[in-house]
Amino acid sequence: MVSVRQKKQSTTRSWLFVILFSLSMGLALSLAIWGIYWLWCETSRAHLFAFRRVRVVMDAQHLQDQQITELVKAHLQGGFFSLRTQSLREALVSEPWVAGIELRREWPDLLEVDIEEQRPVARWNATQLITAHGKLFIPEKNTIPQNLPRLLGPPKTEEQVLDNFLRFQEWLSPLNMKIVRLELTKSRSWLFVLESGLEVQLGHQHVEERMKKFVAVYPDIIGKNKLMALRIDMRYPNGIAVRWN
């Protein structure tokens, strides 16, 4: 009786193993077939609905349509319904002059790429440019506009220097004067240079008060003799010092 029972248990285990093995093989085969089908669908869909035209839309001075178009085509993956945007976006924003992008699809085969170019307001130190929002970027040397004002300062002070530059320039605008250079020295002293070549020392204390004082006294003290004035020192508590040519 014991022998018969053991034989039945052995037979049951064998059949259970066969069933589990068959189910596992069936599942593996199903997954393989599904994977092949998915790959075929993706490939067919990308081929059938591939982008055949690229339109670049931008108002740019330092980016070329052909340059962007070639970059898009080199990193274009997928079709109308399966466009993979990540690698394309990464390739475009890696261009220093690209500030932002927007992708649009137009049926049946057009990809429109809207490019926003960086708008620098000044140069920062030796090789960088800075936008009105304080964003720094490093373009190719031969694309740096030489007519931009120059801002200088220690590391991590670009936002502070930019903020003062924009405020100072606003105060100087009624006098038709433009700053061509603004510097925050290592000792945290401020100075700027105007288009006429006039250098103005503000020091490191009461900077805003001294700047407003400069704007107030400039018409009477310098006035029509602006080309004769070389340097003004605003650091004196009860007056100013002017060096004439």
mmCIF file of C-alpha atoms in Angstrom:
data_model
loop_
_atom_site.group_PDB
_atom_site.id
_atom_site.type_symbol
_atom_site.label_atom_id
_atom_site.label_comp_id
_atom_site.label_asym_id
_atom_site.label_seq_id
_atom_site.Cartn_x
_atom_site.Cartn_y
_atom_site.Cartn_z
ATOM 1 C CA MET A 1 0.000 0.000 0.000
ATOM 2 C CA VAL A 2 2.827 2.352 0.851
ATOM 3 C CA SER A 3 4.568 1.611 -2.438
ATOM 4 C CA VAL A 4 1.432 2.327 -4.477
ATOM 5 C CA ARG A 5 0.866 5.612 -2.624
ATOM 6 C CA GLN A 6 4.451 6.774 -3.225
ATOM 7 C CA LYS A 7 4.131 5.934 -6.892
ATOM 8 C CA LYS A 8 0.979 8.020 -7.189
ATOM 9 C CA GLN A 9 2.665 10.984 -5.447
ATOM 10 C CA SER A 10 5.659 10.708 -7.779
ATOM 11 C CA THR A 11 3.391 10.657 -10.827
ATOM 12 C CA THR A 12 1.502 13.714 -9.545
ATOM 13 C CA ARG A 13 4.724 15.667 -9.017
ATOM 14 C CA SER A 14 5.883 14.769 -12.522
ATOM 15 C CA TRP A 15 2.664 16.014 -14.076
ATOM 16 C CA LEU A 16 2.813 19.195 -11.974
ATOM 17 C CA PHE A 17 6.366 19.851 -13.185
ATOM 18 C CA VAL A 18 5.288 19.318 -16.816
ATOM 19 C CA ILE A 19 2.380 21.721 -16.405
ATOM 20 C CA LEU A 20 4.506 24.450 -14.766
ATOM 21 C CA PHE A 21 7.233 24.029 -17.350
ATOM 22 C CA SER A 22 4.700 24.286 -20.187
ATOM 23 C CA LEU A 23 3.152 27.408 -18.666
ATOM 24 C CA SER A 24 6.580 29.045 -18.255
ATOM 25 C CA MET A 25 7.564 28.270 -21.842
ATOM 26 C CA GLY A 26 4.210 29.545 -23.060
ATOM 27 C CA LEU A 27 4.606 32.793 -21.129
ATOM 28 C CA ALA A 28 8.161 33.289 -22.398
ATOM 29 C CA LEU A 29 7.043 32.633 -25.970
ATOM 30 C CA SER A 30 4.120 35.047 -25.588
ATOM 31 C CA LEU A 31 6.407 37.795 -24.273
ATOM 32 C CA ALA A 32 8.847 37.247 -27.122
ATOM 33 C CA ILE A 33 6.047 37.416 -29.713
ATOM 34 C CA TRP A 34 4.636 40.558 -28.068
ATOM 35 C CA GLY A 35 8.088 42.195 -28.054
ATOM 36 C CA ILE A 36 8.610 41.444 -31.735
ATOM 37 C CA TYR A 37 5.139 42.766 -32.525
ATOM 38 C CA TRP A 38 5.730 45.975 -30.515
ATOM 39 C CA LEU A 39 9.055 46.559 -32.253
ATOM 40 C CA TRP A 40 7.463 45.990 -35.632
ATOM 41 C CA CYS A 41 4.646 48.411 -34.805
ATOM 42 C CA GLU A 42 7.070 51.107 -33.618
ATOM 43 C CA THR A 43 9.286 50.725 -36.675
ATOM 44 C CA SER A 44 6.348 50.704 -39.068
ATOM 45 C CA ARG A 45 4.680 53.661 -37.395
ATOM 46 C CA ALA A 46 7.900 55.725 -37.469
ATOM 47 C CA HIS A 47 8.404 54.840 -41.115
ATOM 48 C CA LEU A 48 4.823 55.420 -42.218
ATOM 49 C CA PHE A 49 4.471 58.735 -40.351
ATOM 50 C CA ALA A 50 8.037 59.977 -40.634
ATOM 51 C CA PHE A 51 8.750 63.716 -40.697
ATOM 52 C CA ARG A 52 9.747 64.702 -44.197
ATOM 53 C CA ARG A 53 9.879 68.465 -43.626
ATOM 54 C CA VAL A 54 11.446 70.613 -40.902
ATOM 55 C CA ARG A 55 10.556 74.280 -40.470
ATOM 56 C CA VAL A 56 12.735 76.461 -38.222
ATOM 57 C CA VAL A 57 11.079 79.596 -36.824
ATOM 58 C CA MET A 58 13.288 82.114 -35.042
ATOM 59 C CA ASP A 59 14.236 85.769 -34.872
ATOM 60 C CA ALA A 60 17.972 85.376 -34.443
ATOM 61 C CA GLN A 61 21.189 87.239 -35.105
ATOM 62 C CA HIS A 62 23.677 84.594 -34.016
ATOM 63 C CA LEU A 63 21.943 81.358 -35.089
ATOM 64 C CA GLN A 64 21.547 80.195 -38.683
ATOM 65 C CA ASP A 65 18.489 78.363 -40.085
ATOM 66 C CA GLN A 66 20.650 75.779 -41.826
ATOM 67 C CA GLN A 67 22.663 75.146 -38.662
ATOM 68 C CA ILE A 68 19.515 74.437 -36.625
ATOM 69 C CA THR A 69 17.877 72.395 -39.405
ATOM 70 C CA GLU A 70 20.893 70.098 -39.698
ATOM 71 C CA LEU A 71 21.013 69.713 -35.924
ATOM 72 C CA VAL A 72 17.328 68.763 -35.838
ATOM 73 C CA LYS A 73 17.671 66.194 -38.618
ATOM 74 C CA ALA A 74 20.718 64.639 -36.945
ATOM 75 C CA HIS A 75 18.825 64.076 -33.679
ATOM 76 C CA LEU A 76 15.322 63.412 -35.031
ATOM 77 C CA GLN A 77 13.997 60.102 -33.703
ATOM 78 C CA GLY A 78 10.500 58.734 -34.290
ATOM 79 C CA GLY A 79 7.618 59.834 -36.453
ATOM 80 C CA PHE A 80 4.536 62.017 -36.112
ATOM 81 C CA PHE A 81 3.031 59.860 -33.334
ATOM 82 C CA SER A 82 6.263 58.579 -31.808
ATOM 83 C CA LEU A 83 8.572 61.591 -31.710
ATOM 84 C CA ARG A 84 11.241 61.250 -29.033
ATOM 85 C CA THR A 85 11.788 64.818 -27.938
ATOM 86 C CA GLN A 86 14.370 64.435 -25.162
ATOM 87 C CA SER A 87 17.485 63.885 -27.278
ATOM 88 C CA LEU A 88 16.344 66.576 -29.720
ATOM 89 C CA ARG A 89 15.818 69.123 -26.951
ATOM 90 C CA GLU A 90 19.152 68.274 -25.344
ATOM 91 C CA ALA A 91 20.953 68.753 -28.659
ATOM 92 C CA LEU A 92 19.306 72.120 -29.293
ATOM 93 C CA VAL A 93 19.775 73.606 -25.820
ATOM 94 C CA SER A 94 23.435 72.572 -25.913
ATOM 95 C CA GLU A 95 23.891 75.429 -28.397
ATOM 96 C CA PRO A 96 24.944 78.423 -26.248
ATOM 97 C CA TRP A 97 22.805 80.935 -28.137
ATOM 98 C CA VAL A 98 19.602 78.868 -27.752
ATOM 99 C CA ALA A 99 17.508 80.158 -24.846
ATOM 100 C CA GLY A 100 14.431 77.976 -25.358
ATOM 101 C CA ILE A 101 12.669 75.743 -27.878
ATOM 102 C CA GLU A 102 9.123 74.704 -28.716
ATOM 103 C CA LEU A 103 8.248 71.768 -30.969
ATOM 104 C CA ARG A 104 5.037 71.650 -33.041
ATOM 105 C CA ARG A 105 3.739 68.921 -35.358
ATOM 106 C CA GLU A 106 1.702 69.715 -38.451
ATOM 107 C CA TRP A 107 -0.070 66.890 -40.224
ATOM 108 C CA PRO A 108 1.018 64.864 -42.020
ATOM 109 C CA ASP A 109 4.833 65.192 -42.041
ATOM 110 C CA LEU A 110 5.961 68.638 -40.818
ATOM 111 C CA LEU A 111 7.951 69.350 -37.662
ATOM 112 C CA GLU A 112 8.140 73.026 -36.706
ATOM 113 C CA VAL A 113 10.942 74.078 -34.368
ATOM 114 C CA ASP A 114 10.457 77.454 -32.671
ATOM 115 C CA ILE A 115 13.768 78.785 -31.345
ATOM 116 C CA GLU A 116 14.217 81.608 -28.842
ATOM 117 C CA GLU A 117 17.680 83.148 -28.995
ATOM 118 C CA GLN A 118 19.589 84.414 -25.972
ATOM 119 C CA ARG A 119 19.325 88.194 -25.507
ATOM 120 C CA PRO A 120 22.429 89.330 -23.629
ATOM 121 C CA VAL A 121 22.512 92.809 -22.113
ATOM 122 C CA ALA A 122 26.209 92.803 -21.226
ATOM 123 C CA ARG A 123 29.476 90.890 -21.194
ATOM 124 C CA TRP A 124 30.474 89.317 -17.904
ATOM 125 C CA ASN A 125 34.189 89.244 -17.084
ATOM 126 C CA ALA A 126 36.343 87.698 -19.813
ATOM 127 C CA THR A 127 34.313 85.154 -21.790
ATOM 128 C CA GLN A 128 30.682 85.120 -20.645
ATOM 129 C CA LEU A 129 27.527 86.972 -21.594
ATOM 130 C CA ILE A 130 24.652 87.767 -19.247
ATOM 131 C CA THR A 131 20.944 88.246 -19.962
ATOM 132 C CA ALA A 132 18.544 90.646 -18.262
ATOM 133 C CA HIS A 133 17.429 87.732 -16.059
ATOM 134 C CA GLY A 134 20.975 87.076 -14.842
ATOM 135 C CA LYS A 135 21.562 83.944 -16.914
ATOM 136 C CA LEU A 136 25.201 83.408 -17.887
ATOM 137 C CA PHE A 137 26.300 81.593 -21.037
ATOM 138 C CA ILE A 138 29.544 81.134 -22.954
ATOM 139 C CA PRO A 139 29.223 81.442 -26.748
ATOM 140 C CA GLU A 140 31.893 81.045 -29.389
ATOM 141 C CA LYS A 141 34.417 83.858 -29.109
ATOM 142 C CA ASN A 142 33.759 85.201 -32.595
ATOM 143 C CA THR A 143 30.014 85.570 -31.858
ATOM 144 C CA ILE A 144 30.393 87.818 -28.796
ATOM 145 C CA PRO A 145 29.014 91.307 -29.602
ATOM 146 C CA GLN A 146 31.751 93.823 -28.917
ATOM 147 C CA ASN A 147 29.356 96.751 -28.482
ATOM 148 C CA LEU A 148 27.832 95.360 -25.278
ATOM 149 C CA PRO A 149 28.748 97.021 -21.958
ATOM 150 C CA ARG A 150 31.174 95.083 -19.807
ATOM 151 C CA LEU A 151 30.405 94.000 -16.251
ATOM 152 C CA LEU A 152 33.169 92.752 -13.967
ATOM 153 C CA GLY A 153 33.146 91.270 -10.502
ATOM 154 C CA PRO A 154 34.231 88.387 -8.289
ATOM 155 C CA PRO A 155 32.613 84.946 -8.735
ATOM 156 C CA LYS A 156 28.934 84.665 -7.729
ATOM 157 C CA THR A 157 28.363 88.442 -7.871
ATOM 158 C CA GLU A 158 26.913 88.624 -11.383
ATOM 159 C CA GLU A 159 23.318 89.174 -10.197
ATOM 160 C CA GLN A 160 24.338 91.971 -7.837
ATOM 161 C CA VAL A 161 26.439 93.687 -10.512
ATOM 162 C CA LEU A 162 23.695 93.280 -13.115
ATOM 163 C CA ASP A 163 21.080 94.714 -10.753
ATOM 164 C CA ASN A 164 23.185 97.821 -10.097
ATOM 165 C CA PHE A 165 23.989 98.176 -13.787
ATOM 166 C CA LEU A 166 20.294 98.225 -14.731
ATOM 167 C CA ARG A 167 19.435 100.683 -11.922
ATOM 168 C CA PHE A 168 22.372 102.999 -12.643
ATOM 169 C CA GLN A 169 21.603 103.010 -16.348
ATOM 170 C CA GLU A 170 17.983 103.887 -15.653
ATOM 171 C CA TRP A 171 19.060 106.873 -13.536
ATOM 172 C CA LEU A 172 21.534 108.024 -16.205
ATOM 173 C CA SER A 173 19.123 107.758 -19.142
ATOM 174 C CA PRO A 174 17.585 111.251 -18.634
ATOM 175 C CA LEU A 175 21.129 112.627 -19.028
ATOM 176 C CA ASN A 176 21.647 110.646 -22.261
ATOM 177 C CA MET A 177 24.605 108.805 -20.761
ATOM 178 C CA LYS A 178 25.461 105.139 -21.102
ATOM 179 C CA ILE A 179 27.645 102.934 -18.957
ATOM 180 C CA VAL A 180 30.214 100.977 -20.972
ATOM 181 C CA ARG A 181 31.900 99.363 -17.971
ATOM 182 C CA LEU A 182 30.798 98.644 -14.412
ATOM 183 C CA GLU A 183 33.100 96.914 -11.948
ATOM 184 C CA LEU A 184 32.811 95.532 -8.449
ATOM 185 C CA THR A 185 36.388 95.095 -7.256
ATOM 186 C CA LYS A 186 37.703 92.389 -4.929
ATOM 187 C CA SER A 187 37.536 94.921 -2.090
ATOM 188 C CA ARG A 188 33.810 95.410 -2.940
ATOM 189 C CA SER A 189 34.329 98.917 -4.284
ATOM 190 C CA TRP A 190 32.194 100.161 -7.190
ATOM 191 C CA LEU A 191 33.308 102.139 -10.232
ATOM 192 C CA PHE A 192 31.926 102.696 -13.720
ATOM 193 C CA VAL A 193 33.000 104.229 -17.024
ATOM 194 C CA LEU A 194 30.746 106.214 -19.353
ATOM 195 C CA GLU A 195 30.759 106.392 -23.168
ATOM 196 C CA SER A 196 32.696 109.665 -22.962
ATOM 197 C CA GLY A 197 35.505 107.863 -21.111
ATOM 198 C CA LEU A 198 34.662 109.468 -17.771
ATOM 199 C CA GLU A 199 35.450 107.168 -14.837
ATOM 200 C CA VAL A 200 33.341 107.486 -11.698
ATOM 201 C CA GLN A 201 34.444 106.089 -8.330
ATOM 202 C CA LEU A 202 31.600 105.230 -5.922
ATOM 203 C CA GLY A 203 33.497 103.275 -3.275
ATOM 204 C CA HIS A 204 32.008 100.488 -1.177
ATOM 205 C CA GLN A 205 29.701 102.458 1.139
ATOM 206 C CA HIS A 206 26.560 104.527 0.477
ATOM 207 C CA VAL A 207 26.754 103.493 -3.186
ATOM 208 C CA GLU A 208 23.149 104.308 -4.086
ATOM 209 C CA GLU A 209 23.301 107.675 -2.319
ATOM 210 C CA ARG A 210 26.534 108.599 -4.120
ATOM 211 C CA MET A 211 25.139 107.512 -7.477
ATOM 212 C CA LYS A 212 22.071 109.699 -7.060
ATOM 213 C CA LYS A 213 24.331 112.562 -5.995
ATOM 214 C CA PHE A 214 26.396 112.120 -9.160
ATOM 215 C CA VAL A 215 23.260 112.303 -11.316
ATOM 216 C CA ALA A 216 22.148 115.463 -9.493
ATOM 217 C CA VAL A 217 25.437 117.401 -9.715
ATOM 218 C CA TYR A 218 26.606 116.244 -13.156
ATOM 219 C CA PRO A 219 24.758 118.860 -15.271
ATOM 220 C CA ASP A 220 26.121 121.804 -13.237
ATOM 221 C CA ILE A 221 29.660 120.585 -12.570
ATOM 222 C CA ILE A 222 30.468 118.747 -15.793
ATOM 223 C CA GLY A 223 27.767 119.840 -18.218
ATOM 224 C CA LYS A 224 29.174 120.748 -21.625
ATOM 225 C CA ASN A 225 32.709 119.934 -20.512
ATOM 226 C CA LYS A 226 32.113 116.191 -20.346
ATOM 227 C CA LEU A 227 34.932 115.482 -22.795
ATOM 228 C CA MET A 228 37.345 117.357 -20.552
ATOM 229 C CA ALA A 229 36.527 115.385 -17.392
ATOM 230 C CA LEU A 230 38.614 112.242 -16.901
ATOM 231 C CA ARG A 231 37.667 111.030 -13.444
ATOM 232 C CA ILE A 232 35.199 111.838 -10.679
ATOM 233 C CA ASP A 233 35.580 110.569 -7.140
ATOM 234 C CA MET A 234 32.284 110.486 -5.235
ATOM 235 C CA ARG A 235 33.719 109.005 -2.030
ATOM 236 C CA TYR A 236 34.080 112.339 -0.188
ATOM 237 C CA PRO A 237 31.371 112.944 2.448
ATOM 238 C CA ASN A 238 31.054 116.696 1.758
ATOM 239 C CA GLY A 239 32.013 117.044 -1.877
ATOM 240 C CA ILE A 240 33.499 115.413 -4.962
ATOM 241 C CA ALA A 241 36.876 115.427 -6.689
ATOM 242 C CA VAL A 242 37.163 115.958 -10.444
ATOM 243 C CA ARG A 243 40.234 115.284 -12.520
ATOM 244 C CA TRP A 244 40.276 117.294 -15.747
ATOM 245 C CA ASN A 245 42.134 116.674 -18.970
#
